[in-house]
Amino acid sequence: MKYREFGKTGLKVSALGFGTMRLPLLEDGVTVDEKEAVRIIRHAIDSGVNYVDTAYPYHQGTSEIVVGKALGDGYRDKVFLADKSPIWKLEKESEFDSILEEQLQKLQTDHIDFYLLHALNKERFEKIKNFHLIDHMLEARKAGKIRYLGFSFHDDLEVFKQIVDYTDQWDFCQIQYNYIDTQVQAGDKGYELAAKMGVPMVIMEPVKGGRLANLPEEAKEALNEADPDRSAASWALRWVGSHENVKVILSGMSSMEQLEDNLETFGKFQPLTEAEEEAVEKAADLIRSRVKNGCTSCRYCMPCPFGVNIPEMFSIWNNCAMFDEEEKAKKAYAEQKVQDASADLCKKCGACEKACPQGLSIRADLEKVAKELNTEEA
């Protein structure tokens, strides 16, 4: 297993981290298969993985419980445990501390090594300031309940800059990053900023929710020309791992097969060569060439007067095209329809197009989205 020094902490962490958002499920498709999850997590630890990541909402609140069970029988002492504070649930300051206590109980531990403020965006950043949550984290650290302070992130680059600059107490941060999403959310520039400021990074969605493990045929061929023996997931993980300031790459492994493939990748990890980087970029270009429109999810078009979640509509539409996900896209569209946020609600008022910095033909594209993905009669 490849290990990396985790910034100022001086700790040696495994480059492969076990993310517990996608644990194996029973036949109902909802309930975690605890026996199999414990088996996989423990095998990962026995194979050298020493970073396990969970969060309050994963698997309807049961992920922490399963992780706690997996780390019994002495396994807790073998790993660095990461968990996250669900900022959206806090209605008053004191709830930060009570939720932390609840998490410690579920995890069956007296401390969490890496504690993050979860899924920060502009709105949640304001709550951090108003509720003095950095002070609460520092108090929890003094009490020995957490060791290192961090945050995970889902918003645009400008918000990322504000959060990173807010305090010098950040020991690390966690962003979405992969060879397709280099300009999405924090992206390349966020990576470079964190590296410059000496804030080590943990990476989520390195395989883009599994999409980069199941590539369109032409993208597969581009990678196979460079090395036919590597899995598509391995290429994605190696791309992320080739960045020096990336210390842990999280993978949500739901089967022993996925774990073994990842252990193979990180057991003999080598950064991408120049030729391999060119192969990945070629594959990325082929995938991006399928994109329907150039929406960057900047959200300047929001809120829509009629409730359409415009960035989500285009994200679903573009992913459908890039990864041949028609059935999945139609299901996602139906979910947005239930939430009264789908493209068929567009009244063509044009307010979105006036605000769009990309100059997109939003009204015409929303009409296409509705036509292609709406499975119900208008």
XYZ file of C-alpha atoms in Angstrom:
378
model
C 0.000 0.000 0.000
C 1.219 3.473 -0.861
C 1.339 5.851 2.131
C 1.588 9.635 2.115
C 2.501 12.202 4.731
C -0.627 14.112 5.698
C 0.497 17.727 5.800
C 1.342 19.306 9.159
C -0.057 16.308 11.069
C 2.976 14.209 10.248
C 0.715 11.154 9.965
C 1.238 8.525 7.287
C -2.083 7.795 5.595
C -2.889 5.225 2.946
C -3.391 6.761 -0.487
C -6.527 4.612 -0.806
C -9.248 5.558 1.641
C -12.376 3.494 2.278
C -15.487 5.621 1.681
C -18.636 4.191 3.263
C -21.347 5.928 1.251
C -21.825 2.908 -1.052
C -21.678 -0.141 1.202
C -23.101 -3.481 -0.051
C -26.879 -3.775 0.280
C -29.374 -6.532 0.937
C -31.941 -7.543 -1.684
C -34.248 -4.648 -0.765
C -31.665 -2.281 -2.240
C -31.782 -0.052 0.842
C -30.550 -1.928 3.922
C -26.798 -2.324 4.368
C -25.565 -5.915 4.311
C -23.709 -5.511 7.610
C -21.931 -8.862 7.530
C -20.520 -8.276 4.049
C -19.707 -4.612 4.763
C -17.752 -5.546 7.881
C -15.919 -8.266 5.937
C -14.913 -5.867 3.146
C -13.862 -3.037 5.467
C -11.758 -5.359 7.609
C -10.119 -6.940 4.559
C -9.225 -3.444 3.346
C -7.628 -2.658 6.718
C -5.797 -5.988 6.788
C -4.464 -5.083 3.320
C -3.052 -1.733 4.459
C -5.893 0.772 4.152
C -5.737 2.960 7.260
C -8.221 5.755 6.416
C -11.965 5.074 6.790
C -14.485 7.793 5.975
C -18.147 7.982 6.965
C -20.814 10.647 7.521
C -24.012 11.238 9.460
C -26.480 10.857 6.529
C -24.857 7.952 4.649
C -27.194 4.973 4.224
C -30.054 6.764 6.015
C -27.894 7.281 9.094
C -26.702 3.678 9.429
C -23.216 3.971 7.897
C -21.679 5.202 11.154
C -23.213 2.266 13.021
C -21.842 -0.278 10.538
C -18.422 1.384 10.578
C -18.447 1.241 14.380
C -19.075 -2.500 14.208
C -16.402 -2.999 11.549
C -13.855 -1.222 13.732
C -14.503 -3.492 16.700
C -12.183 -6.332 17.721
C -9.151 -4.025 17.692
C -9.588 -2.596 14.188
C -10.223 0.922 15.522
C -6.592 1.146 16.611
C -5.421 0.349 13.075
C -7.102 3.251 11.271
C -7.626 6.972 11.094
C -11.376 7.548 11.265
C -13.032 10.431 9.398
C -16.589 11.651 10.024
C -18.564 14.785 9.256
C -20.836 17.241 11.043
C -24.206 17.620 9.237
C -24.313 21.432 9.174
C -27.782 21.520 7.560
C -29.299 19.897 10.655
C -28.063 22.523 13.089
C -30.757 24.915 14.242
C -28.746 26.205 17.197
C -25.097 26.209 18.236
C -25.388 23.592 20.966
C -26.549 20.970 18.479
C -23.020 20.747 17.057
C -21.830 19.235 20.330
C -24.850 16.967 20.851
C -24.582 15.560 17.318
C -20.864 14.921 17.794
C -21.684 12.966 20.943
C -24.282 10.955 19.014
C -21.721 10.156 16.323
C -19.130 8.987 18.852
C -21.708 6.634 20.345
C -22.717 5.228 16.950
C -19.071 4.718 16.043
C -18.321 3.134 19.416
C -15.219 5.301 19.863
C -14.035 8.106 22.121
C -12.554 10.216 19.326
C -12.703 10.931 15.599
C -9.341 11.546 13.951
C -10.446 13.690 11.000
C -13.634 15.689 11.565
C -15.162 17.664 8.721
C -17.866 20.271 8.360
C -19.925 18.450 5.746
C -20.724 19.550 2.171
C -20.041 23.251 2.601
C -21.581 25.771 0.277
C -22.248 29.492 0.519
C -25.302 29.096 2.764
C -23.664 26.633 5.149
C -20.544 28.780 5.333
C -22.689 31.551 6.808
C -23.946 29.136 9.447
C -20.358 28.236 10.336
C -19.661 31.892 11.026
C -22.925 32.623 12.829
C -22.687 29.526 15.043
C -18.926 29.921 15.702
C -18.374 26.342 14.621
C -14.593 26.618 14.324
C -14.515 27.498 18.033
C -16.701 24.477 18.781
C -14.342 22.244 16.795
C -11.345 23.612 18.677
C -13.085 22.950 21.985
C -13.872 19.415 20.869
C -10.210 18.966 19.985
C -9.126 20.206 23.420
C -11.498 17.660 24.938
C -9.894 14.897 22.873
C -13.062 14.140 20.888
C -11.580 15.095 17.514
C -7.989 15.456 16.365
C -7.918 17.347 13.061
C -10.232 19.957 11.531
C -11.412 19.960 7.935
C -14.325 20.509 5.575
C -15.837 18.888 2.519
C -17.049 21.107 -0.278
C -19.783 21.432 -2.924
C -20.046 24.906 -4.470
C -18.120 27.139 -6.870
C -14.488 28.250 -6.779
C -15.135 31.658 -5.240
C -16.882 30.118 -2.229
C -14.020 27.618 -1.885
C -11.543 30.494 -1.751
C -13.555 32.216 0.991
C -13.719 29.075 3.117
C -10.029 28.186 2.761
C -9.081 31.779 3.664
C -11.493 31.966 6.602
C -9.209 30.380 9.204
C -5.688 29.043 9.570
C -7.079 26.115 11.584
C -7.857 23.888 8.607
C -5.742 20.743 8.760
C -7.178 19.418 5.497
C -10.076 19.722 3.050
C -12.058 17.359 0.847
C -13.239 18.115 -2.696
C -14.777 16.363 -5.678
C -12.031 15.882 -8.290
C -11.546 13.622 -11.299
C -10.282 13.887 -14.862
C -13.690 14.984 -16.163
C -14.554 17.482 -13.393
C -11.412 19.603 -13.561
C -13.441 22.793 -14.012
C -16.371 21.826 -11.766
C -16.752 23.164 -8.205
C -13.251 23.762 -6.739
C -11.587 21.936 -9.647
C -8.009 22.514 -10.799
C -7.817 26.043 -9.413
C -9.113 24.963 -6.016
C -6.545 22.169 -5.954
C -3.775 24.639 -6.769
C -4.952 27.101 -4.113
C -5.023 24.459 -1.381
C -1.571 23.222 -2.406
C -0.197 26.770 -2.291
C -1.662 27.283 1.190
C -0.327 23.976 2.472
C -3.775 22.455 3.053
C -3.628 18.736 2.178
C -6.487 17.254 0.207
C -8.736 14.231 0.479
C -10.528 13.496 -2.796
C -14.093 12.239 -3.203
C -15.742 11.109 -6.439
C -12.420 10.194 -8.122
C -14.371 7.806 -10.361
C -17.300 10.237 -10.699
C -19.800 8.076 -8.847
C -18.716 5.000 -10.817
C -19.151 6.624 -14.232
C -15.432 6.555 -14.997
C -15.427 2.819 -14.349
C -17.965 2.281 -17.166
C -16.774 4.340 -20.096
C -18.144 4.778 -23.630
C -16.405 2.404 -26.030
C -14.250 5.030 -27.746
C -12.917 6.287 -24.399
C -12.119 2.711 -23.329
C -10.165 2.198 -26.542
C -8.102 5.345 -25.926
C -7.009 4.015 -22.534
C -6.519 0.436 -23.734
C -4.095 1.669 -26.382
C -1.846 2.855 -23.541
C -2.341 -0.195 -21.273
C -5.006 -2.833 -21.979
C -4.483 -4.548 -18.614
C -5.706 -1.693 -16.408
C -9.333 -1.229 -15.390
C -11.068 2.039 -16.241
C -11.390 2.755 -12.508
C -7.645 2.288 -12.065
C -6.947 4.965 -14.679
C -9.221 7.416 -12.861
C -7.663 6.699 -9.471
C -4.119 7.003 -10.793
C -4.951 10.351 -12.424
C -6.082 11.756 -9.077
C -3.232 10.101 -7.193
C -0.662 11.679 -9.500
C -1.359 15.055 -7.862
C 1.215 15.694 -5.127
C -1.092 17.497 -2.678
C -3.671 14.695 -2.837
C -3.061 12.589 0.253
C -6.106 10.266 0.326
C -8.306 9.128 -2.570
C -11.660 7.895 -1.290
C -13.357 5.014 -3.030
C -16.863 3.904 -2.161
C -16.307 0.163 -2.470
C -19.436 -1.980 -2.381
C -17.898 -5.336 -3.323
C -14.772 -7.353 -2.659
C -14.057 -7.273 -6.404
C -13.905 -3.454 -6.379
C -11.678 -3.514 -3.306
C -9.250 -5.989 -4.851
C -9.000 -3.925 -8.034
C -8.234 -0.812 -5.973
C -5.676 -2.671 -3.847
C -3.971 -3.716 -7.072
C -3.853 -0.070 -8.189
C -2.442 1.269 -4.935
C -0.297 -1.736 -4.029
C 2.119 -0.846 -6.823
C 1.083 2.760 -7.372
C 2.986 4.790 -9.935
C 2.067 8.321 -11.087
C 0.938 8.586 -14.679
C 3.686 8.864 -17.259
C 3.512 11.606 -19.883
C 2.157 9.122 -22.430
C -0.460 7.896 -19.957
C -1.522 11.465 -19.163
C -2.055 11.995 -22.886
C -4.187 8.832 -23.051
C -6.368 10.004 -20.148
C -6.758 13.447 -21.710
C -7.752 11.835 -25.005
C -10.381 9.748 -23.203
C -11.609 12.833 -21.357
C -11.881 14.804 -24.608
C -13.885 11.990 -26.206
C -16.279 11.940 -23.252
C -16.590 15.740 -23.165
C -17.295 15.800 -26.924
C -20.621 14.149 -26.085
C -21.693 17.019 -23.824
C -25.001 18.572 -24.864
C -24.289 22.074 -23.572
C -21.600 23.959 -21.679
C -23.370 24.526 -18.349
C -20.777 24.902 -15.561
C -23.341 24.891 -12.704
C -22.355 28.439 -11.740
C -26.029 28.964 -10.733
C -26.217 32.564 -11.957
C -29.479 31.485 -13.613
C -31.011 30.574 -10.267
C -33.518 30.776 -8.786
C -35.840 30.154 -11.695
C -39.167 32.028 -11.257
C -41.011 28.802 -12.069
C -38.917 26.458 -9.922
C -36.840 24.704 -12.584
C -33.528 23.437 -11.205
C -31.678 24.494 -14.338
C -28.144 23.340 -13.412
C -29.439 19.936 -12.293
C -31.432 19.527 -15.505
C -28.326 20.130 -17.594
C -26.164 17.929 -15.347
C -28.580 15.016 -15.840
C -28.786 15.682 -19.573
C -25.013 15.954 -20.055
C -24.234 12.867 -17.973
C -26.802 10.923 -19.979
C -24.986 11.824 -23.176
C -21.450 11.374 -21.864
C -21.969 7.967 -20.275
C -24.916 6.409 -22.171
C -27.177 6.631 -19.116
C -30.638 7.075 -20.615
C -32.485 4.929 -18.066
C -30.636 6.505 -15.137
C -31.201 9.997 -16.539
C -34.936 9.446 -16.972
C -35.179 8.244 -13.390
C -33.274 11.317 -12.159
C -35.543 13.547 -14.250
C -38.621 11.898 -12.730
C -37.256 12.610 -9.253
C -36.864 16.273 -10.158
C -40.404 16.244 -11.511
C -41.706 15.037 -8.141
C -39.864 17.977 -6.557
C -41.483 20.429 -9.021
C -38.075 21.298 -10.442
C -38.106 19.675 -13.889
C -37.551 21.250 -17.305
C -41.182 20.940 -18.406
C -42.067 23.733 -15.954
C -40.095 26.254 -18.042
C -42.298 29.135 -19.276
C -39.593 30.586 -21.548
C -39.484 33.905 -19.689
C -35.782 34.325 -20.536
C -34.616 35.574 -17.137
C -32.067 32.743 -16.987
C -30.478 33.616 -20.332
C -29.965 37.242 -19.314
C -27.993 36.038 -16.285
C -26.017 33.220 -17.954
C -22.310 34.128 -18.306
C -21.888 31.300 -20.845
C -24.511 32.726 -23.191
C -26.342 29.403 -23.344
C -29.661 28.955 -25.130
C -31.232 27.792 -21.890
C -34.870 27.914 -22.975
C -34.289 25.871 -26.118
C -32.080 23.388 -24.259
C -34.607 22.917 -21.448
C -37.197 22.096 -24.094
C -34.841 19.425 -25.464
C -34.230 18.037 -21.979
C -37.961 17.700 -21.338
C -38.536 16.081 -24.737
C -35.739 13.526 -24.290
C -36.095 12.648 -20.602
C -39.692 13.262 -19.584
C -41.444 9.899 -19.538
C -44.863 11.392 -18.761
C -47.205 13.292 -20.988
C -46.910 17.060 -20.529
